CSV table of C-alpha atoms in Angstrom, one decimal:
chain,number,residue,atom,x,y,z
A,1,MET,CA,14.1,136.0,55.7
A,2,LEU,CA,16.2,134.8,58.6
A,3,GLY,CA,18.6,131.9,58.3
A,4,GLU,CA,17.7,128.3,59.1
A,5,LEU,CA,17.0,127.6,62.7
A,6,GLN,CA,19.5,125.5,64.5
A,7,THR,CA,19.2,123.5,67.7
A,8,TRP,CA,21.2,125.0,70.5
A,9,SER,CA,24.1,122.8,71.6
A,10,PRO,CA,26.3,123.6,74.6
A,11,ILE,CA,29.3,122.1,72.9
A,12,ARG,CA,28.8,124.1,69.8
A,13,SER,CA,28.4,127.2,71.9
A,14,VAL,CA,31.6,126.6,73.8
A,15,LEU,CA,33.6,125.9,70.7
A,16,GLN,CA,32.3,129.1,69.0
A,17,GLU,CA,33.4,131.0,72.1
A,18,LEU,CA,36.9,129.4,72.1
A,19,ASN,CA,37.4,129.9,68.3
A,20,PRO,CA,38.9,133.4,68.7
A,21,PHE,CA,41.3,132.1,71.3
A,22,ARG,CA,42.4,129.3,69.0
A,23,GLU,CA,42.9,131.8,66.1
A,24,ASP,CA,45.0,134.0,68.5
A,25,ALA,CA,47.1,131.0,69.5
A,26,ASP,CA,47.7,130.1,65.8
A,27,LYS,CA,48.8,133.6,65.1
A,28,LEU,CA,51.2,133.6,68.1
A,29,PHE,CA,52.8,130.3,67.0
A,30,GLU,CA,53.1,131.6,63.4
A,31,ARG,CA,54.8,134.8,64.6
A,32,PHE,CA,57.4,132.8,66.6
A,33,PHE,CA,57.9,129.7,64.4
A,34,GLY,CA,56.8,130.8,60.9
A,35,LYS,CA,53.8,129.9,58.8
A,36,ASP,CA,55.1,126.5,57.9
A,37,ALA,CA,56.1,125.4,61.4
A,38,PHE,CA,53.3,122.9,61.7
A,39,GLU,CA,53.8,121.2,58.4
A,40,LEU,CA,55.4,118.2,59.9
A,41,ASP,CA,56.6,115.3,57.7
A,42,ILE,CA,55.1,112.5,59.7
A,43,PRO,CA,56.0,109.1,58.2
A,44,MET,CA,53.2,107.3,56.5
A,45,LEU,CA,52.1,104.1,58.3
A,46,PRO,CA,49.2,102.8,56.3
A,47,ALA,CA,46.4,100.7,57.8
A,48,VAL,CA,46.6,97.0,57.0
A,49,GLU,CA,44.0,94.2,57.3
A,50,SER,CA,44.5,90.6,56.5
A,51,PHE,CA,42.2,87.6,56.4
A,52,ILE,CA,41.8,84.2,54.8
A,53,GLU,CA,38.9,83.9,52.3
A,54,ASP,CA,38.1,81.3,49.6
A,55,GLY,CA,41.4,79.5,50.1
A,56,LYS,CA,43.5,82.7,49.8
A,57,LEU,CA,45.3,85.0,52.2
A,58,CYS,CA,44.2,88.6,51.4
A,59,MET,CA,46.0,91.6,52.7
A,60,ARG,CA,44.6,95.1,52.1
A,61,ILE,CA,46.8,98.2,52.6
A,62,ASP,CA,45.3,101.7,52.6
A,63,LEU,CA,47.4,103.9,50.2
A,64,PRO,CA,45.2,106.9,49.3
A,65,GLY,CA,46.9,109.3,47.0
A,66,VAL,CA,49.8,107.0,46.1
A,67,ASP,CA,50.6,106.6,42.5
A,68,PRO,CA,50.7,102.8,41.7
A,69,LYS,CA,54.0,103.5,39.9
A,70,ASN,CA,55.5,104.4,43.3
A,71,ILE,CA,54.7,101.0,44.9
A,72,ASP,CA,57.3,98.3,45.2
A,73,ILE,CA,56.5,94.8,46.6
A,74,SER,CA,59.0,92.2,47.4
A,75,VAL,CA,59.0,88.8,49.2
A,76,ALA,CA,62.0,87.4,51.1
A,77,GLY,CA,61.4,84.1,52.8
A,78,ASP,CA,58.2,84.4,54.8
A,79,THR,CA,58.0,88.2,54.8
A,80,VAL,CA,56.4,90.5,52.3
A,81,THR,CA,57.6,94.1,52.1
A,82,VAL,CA,55.7,97.0,50.6
A,83,ARG,CA,57.5,100.2,49.8
A,84,ALA,CA,55.8,103.3,48.5
A,85,SER,CA,55.8,107.1,48.5
A,86,ARG,CA,53.2,109.8,48.4
A,87,GLU,CA,54.4,113.0,46.9
A,88,ARG,CA,53.4,116.4,48.3
A,89,ARG,CA,51.5,118.5,45.8
A,90,SER,CA,52.4,122.1,45.5
A,91,ASN,CA,50.0,124.5,47.2
A,92,GLN,CA,48.1,127.0,45.1
A,93,GLY,CA,48.2,130.7,46.0
A,94,ASN,CA,51.0,132.0,48.1
A,95,GLY,CA,52.6,128.6,48.7
A,96,HIS,CA,51.6,128.3,52.4
A,97,SER,CA,49.0,125.9,53.6
A,98,LYS,CA,46.6,126.7,56.4
A,99,ARG,CA,46.6,123.1,57.8
A,100,THR,CA,48.4,119.9,56.9
A,101,GLU,CA,47.4,116.7,58.5
A,102,MET,CA,48.4,114.3,55.7
A,103,SER,CA,51.5,112.2,55.7
A,104,TYR,CA,53.9,112.4,52.7
A,105,GLY,CA,57.1,110.8,51.7
A,106,ARG,CA,58.4,107.3,51.6
A,107,PHE,CA,57.5,104.4,53.8
A,108,GLU,CA,58.3,100.7,54.1
A,109,ARG,CA,56.2,98.1,55.8
A,110,SER,CA,57.2,94.4,56.3
A,111,MET,CA,54.6,91.8,57.3
A,112,PRO,CA,55.2,88.1,58.1
A,113,LEU,CA,53.3,85.6,55.9
A,114,PRO,CA,51.7,82.7,57.8
A,115,GLU,CA,53.2,79.2,57.2
A,116,GLY,CA,51.4,77.6,54.3
A,117,VAL,CA,51.0,80.7,52.1
A,118,LYS,CA,52.3,80.1,48.5
A,119,ALA,CA,54.3,83.3,48.3
A,120,ASP,CA,55.5,82.5,44.8
A,121,GLN,CA,51.9,83.0,43.6
A,122,LEU,CA,51.4,86.3,45.3
A,123,LYS,CA,49.3,88.8,43.2
A,124,ALA,CA,48.8,92.5,43.7
A,125,THR,CA,46.0,94.8,42.6
A,126,TYR,CA,45.5,98.5,43.3
A,127,ARG,CA,42.1,100.1,43.1
A,128,ASN,CA,40.6,103.2,44.7
A,129,GLY,CA,43.6,103.8,46.9
A,130,VAL,CA,43.8,100.3,48.3
A,131,LEU,CA,46.6,97.8,47.5
A,132,GLU,CA,45.4,94.2,47.7
A,133,LEU,CA,47.8,91.3,47.9
A,134,SER,CA,46.5,87.7,47.6
A,135,ALA,CA,48.1,84.3,47.6
A,136,PRO,CA,46.7,80.8,47.8
A,137,VAL,CA,47.1,79.0,51.1
A,138,SER,CA,47.4,75.4,52.1
A,139,PRO,CA,44.1,73.6,52.9
A,140,GLU,CA,45.3,73.3,56.6
A,141,LEU,CA,45.6,77.1,56.9
A,142,ALA,CA,42.3,77.7,55.1
A,143,GLY,CA,40.5,75.8,57.7
A,144,ARG,CA,37.1,74.2,57.3
A,145,LYS,CA,33.6,75.0,58.2
A,146,ILE,CA,31.9,72.8,60.9
A,147,PRO,CA,28.2,72.4,60.4
A,148,VAL,CA,25.9,72.8,63.4
A,149,GLU,CA,23.5,69.9,63.7
A,150,ILE,CA,19.9,70.7,64.6
A,151,GLY,CA,18.3,68.0,66.6
A,152,ALA,CA,15.6,67.4,69.3
A,153,GLU,CA,16.0,69.6,72.3
A,154,GLN,CA,17.1,68.0,75.5
A,155,PRO,CA,14.5,68.2,78.3
A,156,THR,CA,15.4,70.5,81.1
A,157,GLN,CA,15.6,69.2,84.7
A,158,LEU,CA,12.3,70.9,85.5
A,159,GLU,CA,10.5,69.0,82.6
A,160,THR,CA,12.1,65.7,83.8
A,161,LYS,CA,10.8,66.2,87.4
A,162,ASP,CA,7.3,67.0,86.1
A,163,ALA,CA,7.1,63.8,84.1
A,164,ALA,CA,8.0,61.7,87.2
């Protein structure tokens, strides 16, 4: 029986035609620069998000593959600093990787804390590759909700002319 039918795609077709060229270019670079030439140690700069929820400042930092023992958090004044490292695992087989796009090594990231954050009560948790920092904030920083009043609709100008 023949394989599964696939919808023809011009992009897929072009990419398949260019694949041998890419492989030849990879071999050429390997010949001149060595097999490990493109294993660059790009410094880690993890993604960060911060928000205020339920009277707390929450900061989440993506740290996939980082051992929690390799995370150091410090606060100085109104700045929190996170230091961590992700260690490169040894490759299996001949010791050369085909492609490496992950960042390894040490990094340090400092972030200012908004005024009103109680930095002395900062707590940290690490779960599923995400470091979460949280600290209570002053009521002014937490803000308040403003309810929307629902009332009678105002008549439009057209409705007002019709009544006259």
